Amino acid sequence: MPEDKLDIELDAVLARLPETDPPVGLAERILADAPRPPRKTLIEGLRSAIFPSGRRWPAAGALASLSVGMMAGYAVAQDTSLPVDADSIVYAALGLDADRFELEYDG
Amino acid sequence: MHEADQIARAAAGDERAQAALVNTHMPRVYAVAKRMLKDAVEAEDVTQEAFIRAWKALPDWEPRAKFSTWLHRVTLNLCYDRLRRKREQTGADELPERVDPGLRPDEAFDQAQKVQAIEIAIDDLPERQKAALTLCSLQGLGNKEAAEVMEVSVEALESLLSRARRKLKYVLKPEGV
């Protein structure tokens, strides 16, 4: 048989060699040895939530400003000791003495 | 995903990247090991060991070579180590090359018998010829990549391949000459 025909036949036989399938579960066993991500502390977790991939999250500044504003607003509201009702504000705005007006109105 | 990205993610513990690497490369690594060692259990051990080395190497991975080339080289070296240990245990210097006379080709050879004869002939090839043939003809690696895996020149690889094919063709010759 000519050499080139033998080459063709050899390639054909090599192509027919049975495939070697890896055993079941081998991939899982290999993956069980794979490196695990390092455990994060609470601060690192918070930082990665706010700054994912180490980059500054664009909304982080807005969120921080909102938080500071709300805290300040809450603190100021807590300092208010005088009871203020809506009517007295309206009377004061109209230049009326709210207490006296109420007395007169009540008769 | 680019291979470098995939490797970086796998090194950082990304399970999806790790699974992708295993699914892509493990079947071929196992096939090479099985062909070289002729033993399913040993091939499994070598495959697992090759990936353990890969997991260790990933954090410092520098893409000087393709990951598949590196992994095949590690696998082949692990196979050579095992074959060397076997030879030392049996005291044989080199496994003898033979062509099973019972499977000598003749006119009546059908395709299944040819496949079987070639399987036996491949098993009997010297290690480096078998490696060259496995990488190029069975795993479909190009000559350049296979030469990189085997750490030889392309010319040396082609010589190994040529000698391997000559022996296999002998099995297919009807007159057995």
PDB file of C-alpha atoms in Angstrom:
ATOM      1  CA  MET A   1       0.000   0.000   0.000  1.00  0.00           C
ATOM      2  CA  PRO A   2       1.442   3.448  -0.888  1.00  0.00           C
ATOM      3  CA  GLU A   3       2.744   5.543   2.001  1.00  0.00           C
ATOM      4  CA  ASP A   4       0.250   8.413   1.527  1.00  0.00           C
ATOM      5  CA  LYS A   5      -2.690   5.986   1.583  1.00  0.00           C
ATOM      6  CA  LEU A   6      -1.336   4.522   4.816  1.00  0.00           C
ATOM      7  CA  ASP A   7      -1.146   8.032   6.262  1.00  0.00           C
ATOM      8  CA  ILE A   8      -4.785   8.661   5.353  1.00  0.00           C
ATOM      9  CA  GLU A   9      -5.831   5.321   6.793  1.00  0.00           C
ATOM     10  CA  LEU A  10      -3.856   5.931   9.983  1.00  0.00           C
ATOM     11  CA  ASP A  11      -5.527   9.315  10.458  1.00  0.00           C
ATOM     12  CA  ALA A  12      -8.910   7.672   9.913  1.00  0.00           C
ATOM     13  CA  VAL A  13      -8.180   4.975  12.495  1.00  0.00           C
ATOM     14  CA  LEU A  14      -6.832   7.540  14.982  1.00  0.00           C
ATOM     15  CA  ALA A  15     -10.038   9.527  14.558  1.00  0.00           C
ATOM     16  CA  ARG A  16     -12.032   6.411  15.425  1.00  0.00           C
ATOM     17  CA  LEU A  17     -10.202   5.744  18.684  1.00  0.00           C
ATOM     18  CA  PRO A  18     -12.731   5.830  21.499  1.00  0.00           C
ATOM     19  CA  GLU A  19     -12.987   9.059  23.492  1.00  0.00           C
ATOM     20  CA  THR A  20     -11.737   8.863  27.049  1.00  0.00           C
ATOM     21  CA  ASP A  21     -14.432  10.249  29.304  1.00  0.00           C
ATOM     22  CA  PRO A  22     -13.244  11.437  32.711  1.00  0.00           C
ATOM     23  CA  PRO A  23     -14.739   9.579  35.679  1.00  0.00           C
ATOM     24  CA  VAL A  24     -17.899  10.923  37.282  1.00  0.00           C
ATOM     25  CA  GLY A  25     -17.181  13.204  40.218  1.00  0.00           C
ATOM     26  CA  LEU A  26     -13.601  14.025  39.223  1.00  0.00           C
ATOM     27  CA  ALA A  27     -14.477  17.646  38.422  1.00  0.00           C
ATOM     28  CA  GLU A  28     -16.133  18.031  41.844  1.00  0.00           C
ATOM     29  CA  ARG A  29     -13.101  16.554  43.612  1.00  0.00           C
ATOM     30  CA  ILE A  30     -10.795  18.921  41.738  1.00  0.00           C
ATOM     31  CA  LEU A  31     -12.996  21.901  42.562  1.00  0.00           C
ATOM     32  CA  ALA A  32     -13.040  20.892  46.233  1.00  0.00           C
ATOM     33  CA  ASP A  33      -9.285  21.572  46.283  1.00  0.00           C
ATOM     34  CA  ALA A  34      -9.663  24.962  44.608  1.00  0.00           C
ATOM     35  CA  PRO A  35      -8.744  28.117  46.534  1.00  0.00           C
ATOM     36  CA  ARG A  36     -11.539  29.782  48.498  1.00  0.00           C
ATOM     37  CA  PRO A  37     -12.000  33.555  48.734  1.00  0.00           C
ATOM     38  CA  PRO A  38     -10.539  35.015  51.954  1.00  0.00           C
ATOM     39  CA  ARG A  39     -13.090  35.642  54.726  1.00  0.00           C
ATOM     40  CA  LYS A  40     -14.045  39.322  55.131  1.00  0.00           C
ATOM     41  CA  THR A  41     -14.322  41.191  58.418  1.00  0.00           C
ATOM     42  CA  LEU A  42     -17.431  43.313  59.067  1.00  0.00           C
ATOM     43  CA  ILE A  43     -15.601  46.507  58.103  1.00  0.00           C
ATOM     44  CA  GLU A  44     -14.199  44.938  54.936  1.00  0.00           C
ATOM     45  CA  GLY A  45     -17.663  43.681  54.024  1.00  0.00           C
ATOM     46  CA  LEU A  46     -19.148  47.146  54.544  1.00  0.00           C
ATOM     47  CA  ARG A  47     -16.353  48.720  52.555  1.00  0.00           C
ATOM     48  CA  SER A  48     -16.793  46.302  49.673  1.00  0.00           C
ATOM     49  CA  ALA A  49     -20.563  46.959  49.721  1.00  0.00           C
ATOM     50  CA  ILE A  50     -20.032  50.708  49.481  1.00  0.00           C
ATOM     51  CA  PHE A  51     -16.954  50.560  47.279  1.00  0.00           C
ATOM     52  CA  PRO A  52     -17.404  47.475  45.079  1.00  0.00           C
ATOM     53  CA  SER A  53     -14.207  46.348  43.289  1.00  0.00           C
ATOM     54  CA  GLY A  54     -12.318  48.961  45.301  1.00  0.00           C
ATOM     55  CA  ARG A  55     -13.889  51.795  43.321  1.00  0.00           C
ATOM     56  CA  ARG A  56     -15.898  54.588  44.852  1.00  0.00           C
ATOM     57  CA  TRP A  57     -19.605  54.034  44.397  1.00  0.00           C
ATOM     58  CA  PRO A  58     -21.046  57.238  42.896  1.00  0.00           C
ATOM     59  CA  ALA A  59     -24.096  57.227  45.188  1.00  0.00           C
ATOM     60  CA  ALA A  60     -22.022  56.785  48.333  1.00  0.00           C
ATOM     61  CA  GLY A  61     -21.542  60.562  48.746  1.00  0.00           C
ATOM     62  CA  ALA A  62     -25.236  61.247  48.315  1.00  0.00           C
ATOM     63  CA  LEU A  63     -26.114  58.519  50.780  1.00  0.00           C
ATOM     64  CA  ALA A  64     -23.643  59.867  53.320  1.00  0.00           C
ATOM     65  CA  SER A  65     -25.028  63.437  52.939  1.00  0.00           C
ATOM     66  CA  LEU A  66     -28.579  62.184  53.349  1.00  0.00           C
ATOM     67  CA  SER A  67     -27.628  60.240  56.485  1.00  0.00           C
ATOM     68  CA  VAL A  68     -25.877  63.263  58.044  1.00  0.00           C
ATOM     69  CA  GLY A  69     -28.817  65.524  57.140  1.00  0.00           C
ATOM     70  CA  MET A  70     -31.363  63.189  58.684  1.00  0.00           C
ATOM     71  CA  MET A  71     -29.298  62.787  61.840  1.00  0.00           C
ATOM     72  CA  ALA A  72     -28.947  66.553  62.195  1.00  0.00           C
ATOM     73  CA  GLY A  73     -32.636  67.100  61.520  1.00  0.00           C
ATOM     74  CA  TYR A  74     -33.603  64.504  64.080  1.00  0.00           C
ATOM     75  CA  ALA A  75     -31.315  66.063  66.706  1.00  0.00           C
ATOM     76  CA  VAL A  76     -32.695  69.550  66.109  1.00  0.00           C
ATOM     77  CA  ALA A  77     -36.263  68.303  66.300  1.00  0.00           C
ATOM     78  CA  GLN A  78     -35.487  66.672  69.631  1.00  0.00           C
ATOM     79  CA  ASP A  79     -34.317  70.047  71.022  1.00  0.00           C
ATOM     80  CA  THR A  80     -37.682  71.704  70.406  1.00  0.00           C
ATOM     81  CA  SER A  81     -39.239  72.099  73.845  1.00  0.00           C
ATOM     82  CA  LEU A  82     -42.189  74.448  73.117  1.00  0.00           C
ATOM     83  CA  PRO A  83     -45.387  72.880  71.853  1.00  0.00           C
ATOM     84  CA  VAL A  84     -46.331  74.475  68.593  1.00  0.00           C
ATOM     85  CA  ASP A  85     -49.719  73.948  67.043  1.00  0.00           C
ATOM     86  CA  ALA A  86     -50.678  74.874  63.533  1.00  0.00           C
ATOM     87  CA  ASP A  87     -53.298  77.477  64.500  1.00  0.00           C
ATOM     88  CA  SER A  88     -50.897  79.608  66.532  1.00  0.00           C
ATOM     89  CA  ILE A  89     -48.456  79.641  63.611  1.00  0.00           C
ATOM     90  CA  VAL A  90     -51.188  80.829  61.269  1.00  0.00           C
ATOM     91  CA  TYR A  91     -52.376  83.530  63.751  1.00  0.00           C
ATOM     92  CA  ALA A  92     -48.829  84.709  64.329  1.00  0.00           C
ATOM     93  CA  ALA A  93     -48.278  84.897  60.589  1.00  0.00           C
ATOM     94  CA  LEU A  94     -51.394  87.112  60.305  1.00  0.00           C
ATOM     95  CA  GLY A  95     -50.091  89.390  63.086  1.00  0.00           C
ATOM     96  CA  LEU A  96     -52.694  88.303  65.593  1.00  0.00           C
ATOM     97  CA  ASP A  97     -52.149  87.377  69.174  1.00  0.00           C
ATOM     98  CA  ALA A  98     -53.191  83.796  69.132  1.00  0.00           C
ATOM     99  CA  ASP A  99     -53.958  83.446  72.852  1.00  0.00           C
ATOM    100  CA  ARG A 100     -56.049  86.588  73.009  1.00  0.00           C
ATOM    101  CA  PHE A 101     -57.847  85.741  69.750  1.00  0.00           C
ATOM    102  CA  GLU A 102     -58.825  82.380  71.060  1.00  0.00           C
ATOM    103  CA  LEU A 103     -60.232  83.944  74.256  1.00  0.00           C
ATOM    104  CA  GLU A 104     -62.241  86.446  72.316  1.00  0.00           C
ATOM    105  CA  TYR A 105     -63.472  83.860  69.921  1.00  0.00           C
ATOM    106  CA  ASP A 106     -64.490  81.524  72.681  1.00  0.00           C
ATOM    107  CA  GLY A 107     -66.543  84.351  74.104  1.00  0.00           C
TER     108      GLY A 107
ATOM    109  CA  MET B   1     -13.996  35.968  29.153  1.00  0.00           C
ATOM    110  CA  HIS B   2     -10.271  36.455  28.496  1.00  0.00           C
ATOM    111  CA  GLU B   3      -8.061  33.680  29.853  1.00  0.00           C
ATOM    112  CA  ALA B   4      -6.063  36.085  32.047  1.00  0.00           C
ATOM    113  CA  ASP B   5      -9.290  37.421  33.608  1.00  0.00           C
ATOM    114  CA  GLN B   6     -10.579  33.909  34.138  1.00  0.00           C
ATOM    115  CA  ILE B   7      -7.339  32.883  35.852  1.00  0.00           C
ATOM    116  CA  ALA B   8      -7.318  36.007  38.042  1.00  0.00           C
ATOM    117  CA  ARG B   9     -10.899  35.338  39.119  1.00  0.00           C
ATOM    118  CA  ALA B  10     -10.186  31.662  39.762  1.00  0.00           C
ATOM    119  CA  ALA B  11      -7.165  32.600  41.863  1.00  0.00           C
ATOM    120  CA  ALA B  12      -9.352  34.963  43.914  1.00  0.00           C
ATOM    121  CA  GLY B  13     -11.751  32.113  44.647  1.00  0.00           C
ATOM    122  CA  ASP B  14     -14.451  32.784  42.047  1.00  0.00           C
ATOM    123  CA  GLU B  15     -16.187  29.410  41.837  1.00  0.00           C
ATOM    124  CA  ARG B  16     -17.630  30.006  38.374  1.00  0.00           C
ATOM    125  CA  ALA B  17     -14.216  30.836  36.934  1.00  0.00           C
ATOM    126  CA  GLN B  18     -12.729  27.766  38.615  1.00  0.00           C
ATOM    127  CA  ALA B  19     -15.491  25.532  37.230  1.00  0.00           C
ATOM    128  CA  ALA B  20     -14.984  26.991  33.757  1.00  0.00           C
ATOM    129  CA  LEU B  21     -11.261  26.199  33.893  1.00  0.00           C
ATOM    130  CA  VAL B  22     -11.920  22.650  35.045  1.00  0.00           C
ATOM    131  CA  ASN B  23     -14.647  22.008  32.465  1.00  0.00           C
ATOM    132  CA  THR B  24     -12.481  23.347  29.656  1.00  0.00           C
ATOM    133  CA  HIS B  25      -9.209  21.616  30.437  1.00  0.00           C
ATOM    134  CA  MET B  26      -9.868  18.596  32.652  1.00  0.00           C
ATOM    135  CA  PRO B  27     -11.209  16.160  29.990  1.00  0.00           C
ATOM    136  CA  ARG B  28      -8.155  16.685  27.790  1.00  0.00           C
ATOM    137  CA  VAL B  29      -5.740  16.457  30.705  1.00  0.00           C
ATOM    138  CA  TYR B  30      -7.368  13.216  31.809  1.00  0.00           C
ATOM    139  CA  ALA B  31      -7.272  11.818  28.259  1.00  0.00           C
ATOM    140  CA  VAL B  32      -3.537  12.539  27.962  1.00  0.00           C
ATOM    141  CA  ALA B  33      -2.833  10.966  31.364  1.00  0.00           C
ATOM    142  CA  LYS B  34      -4.932   7.903  30.557  1.00  0.00           C
ATOM    143  CA  ARG B  35      -3.200   7.436  27.219  1.00  0.00           C
ATOM    144  CA  MET B  36       0.242   7.801  28.786  1.00  0.00           C
ATOM    145  CA  LEU B  37      -0.339   5.667  31.876  1.00  0.00           C
ATOM    146  CA  LYS B  38      -2.856   3.115  30.540  1.00  0.00           C
ATOM    147  CA  ASP B  39      -4.535   3.148  33.938  1.00  0.00           C
ATOM    148  CA  ALA B  40      -7.768   4.974  34.787  1.00  0.00           C
ATOM    149  CA  VAL B  41      -7.051   5.324  38.513  1.00  0.00           C
ATOM    150  CA  GLU B  42      -3.539   6.644  37.969  1.00  0.00           C
ATOM    151  CA  ALA B  43      -4.808   8.999  35.271  1.00  0.00           C
ATOM    152  CA  GLU B  44      -7.368  10.342  37.741  1.00  0.00           C
ATOM    153  CA  ASP B  45      -4.663  10.879  40.377  1.00  0.00           C
ATOM    154  CA  VAL B  46      -2.454  12.690  37.908  1.00  0.00           C
ATOM    155  CA  THR B  47      -5.314  14.900  36.715  1.00  0.00           C
ATOM    156  CA  GLN B  48      -6.171  15.858  40.276  1.00  0.00           C
ATOM    157  CA  GLU B  49      -2.505  16.509  41.108  1.00  0.00           C
ATOM    158  CA  ALA B  50      -2.076  18.662  37.985  1.00  0.00           C
ATOM    159  CA  PHE B  51      -5.000  20.849  39.046  1.00  0.00           C
ATOM    160  CA  ILE B  52      -3.763  21.080  42.642  1.00  0.00           C
ATOM    161  CA  ARG B  53      -0.516  22.466  41.216  1.00  0.00           C
ATOM    162  CA  ALA B  54      -2.542  24.799  39.027  1.00  0.00           C
ATOM    163  CA  TRP B  55      -4.508  26.150  42.009  1.00  0.00           C
ATOM    164  CA  LYS B  56      -1.223  26.828  43.799  1.00  0.00           C
ATOM    165  CA  ALA B  57       0.299  28.504  40.747  1.00  0.00           C
ATOM    166  CA  LEU B  58      -2.675  30.701  39.853  1.00  0.00           C
ATOM    167  CA  PRO B  59      -2.065  33.592  42.304  1.00  0.00           C
ATOM    168  CA  ASP B  60       1.386  34.206  40.780  1.00  0.00           C
ATOM    169  CA  TRP B  61       0.340  33.290  37.236  1.00  0.00           C
ATOM    170  CA  GLU B  62       2.156  35.201  34.513  1.00  0.00           C
ATOM    171  CA  PRO B  63       0.778  34.625  31.037  1.00  0.00           C
ATOM    172  CA  ARG B  64       4.082  33.662  29.437  1.00  0.00           C
ATOM    173  CA  ALA B  65       2.417  30.540  28.045  1.00  0.00           C
ATOM    174  CA  LYS B  66      -1.161  29.476  27.494  1.00  0.00           C
ATOM    175  CA  PHE B  67      -2.718  27.902  30.557  1.00  0.00           C
ATOM    176  CA  SER B  68      -3.508  24.731  28.572  1.00  0.00           C
ATOM    177  CA  THR B  69       0.136  24.421  27.474  1.00  0.00           C
ATOM    178  CA  TRP B  70       1.351  24.801  31.041  1.00  0.00           C
ATOM    179  CA  LEU B  71      -1.232  22.333  32.365  1.00  0.00           C
ATOM    180  CA  HIS B  72      -0.403  19.735  29.692  1.00  0.00           C
ATOM    181  CA  ARG B  73       3.298  20.094  30.526  1.00  0.00           C
ATOM    182  CA  VAL B  74       2.640  19.527  34.235  1.00  0.00           C
ATOM    183  CA  THR B  75       0.475  16.526  33.391  1.00  0.00           C
ATOM    184  CA  LEU B  76       3.066  15.027  31.088  1.00  0.00           C
ATOM    185  CA  ASN B  77       5.834  15.497  33.678  1.00  0.00           C
ATOM    186  CA  LEU B  78       3.686  13.835  36.339  1.00  0.00           C
ATOM    187  CA  CYS B  79       3.120  10.933  33.919  1.00  0.00           C
ATOM    188  CA  TYR B  80       6.850  10.637  33.200  1.00  0.00           C
ATOM    189  CA  ASP B  81       7.533  10.559  36.968  1.00  0.00           C
ATOM    190  CA  ARG B  82       5.069   7.738  37.467  1.00  0.00           C
ATOM    191  CA  LEU B  83       6.370   5.777  34.494  1.00  0.00           C
ATOM    192  CA  ARG B  84       9.931   6.227  35.772  1.00  0.00           C
ATOM    193  CA  ARG B  85       8.931   4.942  39.215  1.00  0.00           C
ATOM    194  CA  LYS B  86       7.240   1.955  37.590  1.00  0.00           C
ATOM    195  CA  ARG B  87      10.347   1.180  35.592  1.00  0.00           C
ATOM    196  CA  GLU B  88      12.479   1.384  38.729  1.00  0.00           C
ATOM    197  CA  GLN B  89      10.108  -0.950  40.552  1.00  0.00           C
ATOM    198  CA  THR B  90      10.053  -3.510  37.752  1.00  0.00           C
ATOM    199  CA  GLY B  91      13.753  -3.071  37.005  1.00  0.00           C
ATOM    200  CA  ALA B  92      13.061  -2.616  33.318  1.00  0.00           C
ATOM    201  CA  ASP B  93      15.206   0.005  31.628  1.00  0.00           C
ATOM    202  CA  GLU B  94      12.692   0.778  28.928  1.00  0.00           C
ATOM    203  CA  LEU B  95       9.480  -0.964  28.119  1.00  0.00           C
ATOM    204  CA  PRO B  96      10.098  -3.116  25.054  1.00  0.00           C
ATOM    205  CA  GLU B  97       8.588  -2.024  21.800  1.00  0.00           C
ATOM    206  CA  ARG B  98       6.483  -4.729  20.302  1.00  0.00           C
ATOM    207  CA  VAL B  99       3.680  -5.277  17.922  1.00  0.00           C
ATOM    208  CA  ASP B 100       1.350  -7.971  19.124  1.00  0.00           C
ATOM    209  CA  PRO B 101       1.814 -10.819  16.675  1.00  0.00           C
ATOM    210  CA  GLY B 102      -1.699 -11.994  17.421  1.00  0.00           C
ATOM    211  CA  LEU B 103      -3.027  -8.755  15.981  1.00  0.00           C
ATOM    212  CA  ARG B 104      -0.776  -8.654  12.943  1.00  0.00           C
ATOM    213  CA  PRO B 105      -2.830  -7.133  10.157  1.00  0.00           C
ATOM    214  CA  ASP B 106      -3.991  -9.204   7.255  1.00  0.00           C
ATOM    215  CA  GLU B 107      -6.683  -9.093   4.627  1.00  0.00           C
ATOM    216  CA  ALA B 108      -9.408 -10.039   7.085  1.00  0.00           C
ATOM    217  CA  PHE B 109      -8.761  -7.122   9.434  1.00  0.00           C
ATOM    218  CA  ASP B 110     -11.957  -5.184   9.931  1.00  0.00           C
ATOM    219  CA  GLN B 111     -12.133  -1.633  11.199  1.00  0.00           C
ATOM    220  CA  ALA B 112     -12.657  -2.599  14.836  1.00  0.00           C
ATOM    221  CA  GLN B 113      -9.607  -4.809  14.750  1.00  0.00           C
ATOM    222  CA  LYS B 114      -7.577  -2.008  13.204  1.00  0.00           C
ATOM    223  CA  VAL B 115      -8.619   0.351  15.970  1.00  0.00           C
ATOM    224  CA  GLN B 116      -7.698  -2.257  18.560  1.00  0.00           C
ATOM    225  CA  ALA B 117      -4.357  -2.931  16.885  1.00  0.00           C
ATOM    226  CA  ILE B 118      -3.551   0.768  16.774  1.00  0.00           C
ATOM    227  CA  GLU B 119      -4.524   1.130  20.463  1.00  0.00           C
ATOM    228  CA  ILE B 120      -2.058  -1.613  21.355  1.00  0.00           C
ATOM    229  CA  ALA B 121       0.602  -0.142  19.090  1.00  0.00           C
ATOM    230  CA  ILE B 122       0.189   3.293  20.700  1.00  0.00           C
ATOM    231  CA  ASP B 123       0.489   1.744  24.164  1.00  0.00           C
ATOM    232  CA  ASP B 124       3.746   0.144  23.081  1.00  0.00           C
ATOM    233  CA  LEU B 125       5.310   3.322  21.725  1.00  0.00           C
ATOM    234  CA  PRO B 126       8.230   4.814  23.679  1.00  0.00           C
ATOM    235  CA  GLU B 127       7.031   7.479  26.126  1.00  0.00           C
ATOM    236  CA  ARG B 128       8.065  10.549  24.190  1.00  0.00           C
ATOM    237  CA  GLN B 129       6.737   9.273  20.876  1.00  0.00           C
ATOM    238  CA  LYS B 130       3.474   8.429  22.596  1.00  0.00           C
ATOM    239  CA  ALA B 131       3.321  11.878  24.143  1.00  0.00           C
ATOM    240  CA  ALA B 132       3.937  13.564  20.793  1.00  0.00           C
ATOM    241  CA  LEU B 133       1.298  11.447  19.082  1.00  0.00           C
ATOM    242  CA  THR B 134      -1.220  11.937  21.903  1.00  0.00           C
ATOM    243  CA  LEU B 135      -0.816  15.701  21.941  1.00  0.00           C
ATOM    244  CA  CYS B 136      -0.848  16.229  18.172  1.00  0.00           C
ATOM    245  CA  SER B 137      -2.912  13.455  16.638  1.00  0.00           C
ATOM    246  CA  LEU B 138      -5.342  12.719  19.458  1.00  0.00           C
ATOM    247  CA  GLN B 139      -5.642  16.016  21.362  1.00  0.00           C
ATOM    248  CA  GLY B 140      -5.365  18.212  18.289  1.00  0.00           C
ATOM    249  CA  LEU B 141      -2.579  20.468  19.574  1.00  0.00           C
ATOM    250  CA  GLY B 142      -0.519  22.221  16.932  1.00  0.00           C
ATOM    251  CA  ASN B 143       3.115  21.190  16.532  1.00  0.00           C
ATOM    252  CA  LYS B 144       4.331  24.446  18.112  1.00  0.00           C
ATOM    253  CA  GLU B 145       2.177  24.098  21.224  1.00  0.00           C
ATOM    254  CA  ALA B 146       2.965  20.391  21.554  1.00  0.00           C
ATOM    255  CA  ALA B 147       6.680  21.218  21.297  1.00  0.00           C
ATOM    256  CA  GLU B 148       6.226  23.804  24.077  1.00  0.00           C
ATOM    257  CA  VAL B 149       4.408  21.262  26.218  1.00  0.00           C
ATOM    258  CA  MET B 150       7.193  18.719  25.713  1.00  0.00           C
ATOM    259  CA  GLU B 151       9.896  21.380  26.039  1.00  0.00           C
ATOM    260  CA  VAL B 152      11.548  20.352  22.767  1.00  0.00           C
ATOM    261  CA  SER B 153      12.075  22.095  19.453  1.00  0.00           C
ATOM    262  CA  VAL B 154       9.423  21.821  16.772  1.00  0.00           C
ATOM    263  CA  GLU B 155      11.876  19.777  14.675  1.00  0.00           C
ATOM    264  CA  ALA B 156      12.422  17.327  17.529  1.00  0.00           C
ATOM    265  CA  LEU B 157       8.675  17.013  17.998  1.00  0.00           C
ATOM    266  CA  GLU B 158       8.153  16.360  14.300  1.00  0.00           C
ATOM    267  CA  SER B 159      10.834  13.682  14.427  1.00  0.00           C
ATOM    268  CA  LEU B 160       9.124  11.982  17.381  1.00  0.00           C
ATOM    269  CA  LEU B 161       5.798  12.224  15.614  1.00  0.00           C
ATOM    270  CA  SER B 162       7.200  10.828  12.395  1.00  0.00           C
ATOM    271  CA  ARG B 163       8.764   7.830  14.149  1.00  0.00           C
ATOM    272  CA  ALA B 164       5.535   7.160  16.046  1.00  0.00           C
ATOM    273  CA  ARG B 165       3.446   7.288  12.880  1.00  0.00           C
ATOM    274  CA  ARG B 166       5.880   5.019  11.038  1.00  0.00           C
ATOM    275  CA  LYS B 167       5.426   2.346  13.716  1.00  0.00           C
ATOM    276  CA  LEU B 168       1.656   2.706  13.637  1.00  0.00           C
ATOM    277  CA  LYS B 169       1.555   2.522   9.851  1.00  0.00           C
ATOM    278  CA  TYR B 170       3.478  -0.703  10.009  1.00  0.00           C
ATOM    279  CA  VAL B 171       0.552  -2.187  11.907  1.00  0.00           C
ATOM    280  CA  LEU B 172      -1.811  -1.140   9.153  1.00  0.00           C
ATOM    281  CA  LYS B 173       0.233  -2.578   6.295  1.00  0.00           C
ATOM    282  CA  PRO B 174      -1.665  -5.559   4.892  1.00  0.00           C
ATOM    283  CA  GLU B 175       1.528  -7.445   4.178  1.00  0.00           C
ATOM    284  CA  GLY B 176       2.938  -6.475   7.573  1.00  0.00           C
ATOM    285  CA  VAL B 177       6.182  -5.214   6.043  1.00  0.00           C
TER     286      VAL B 177
END
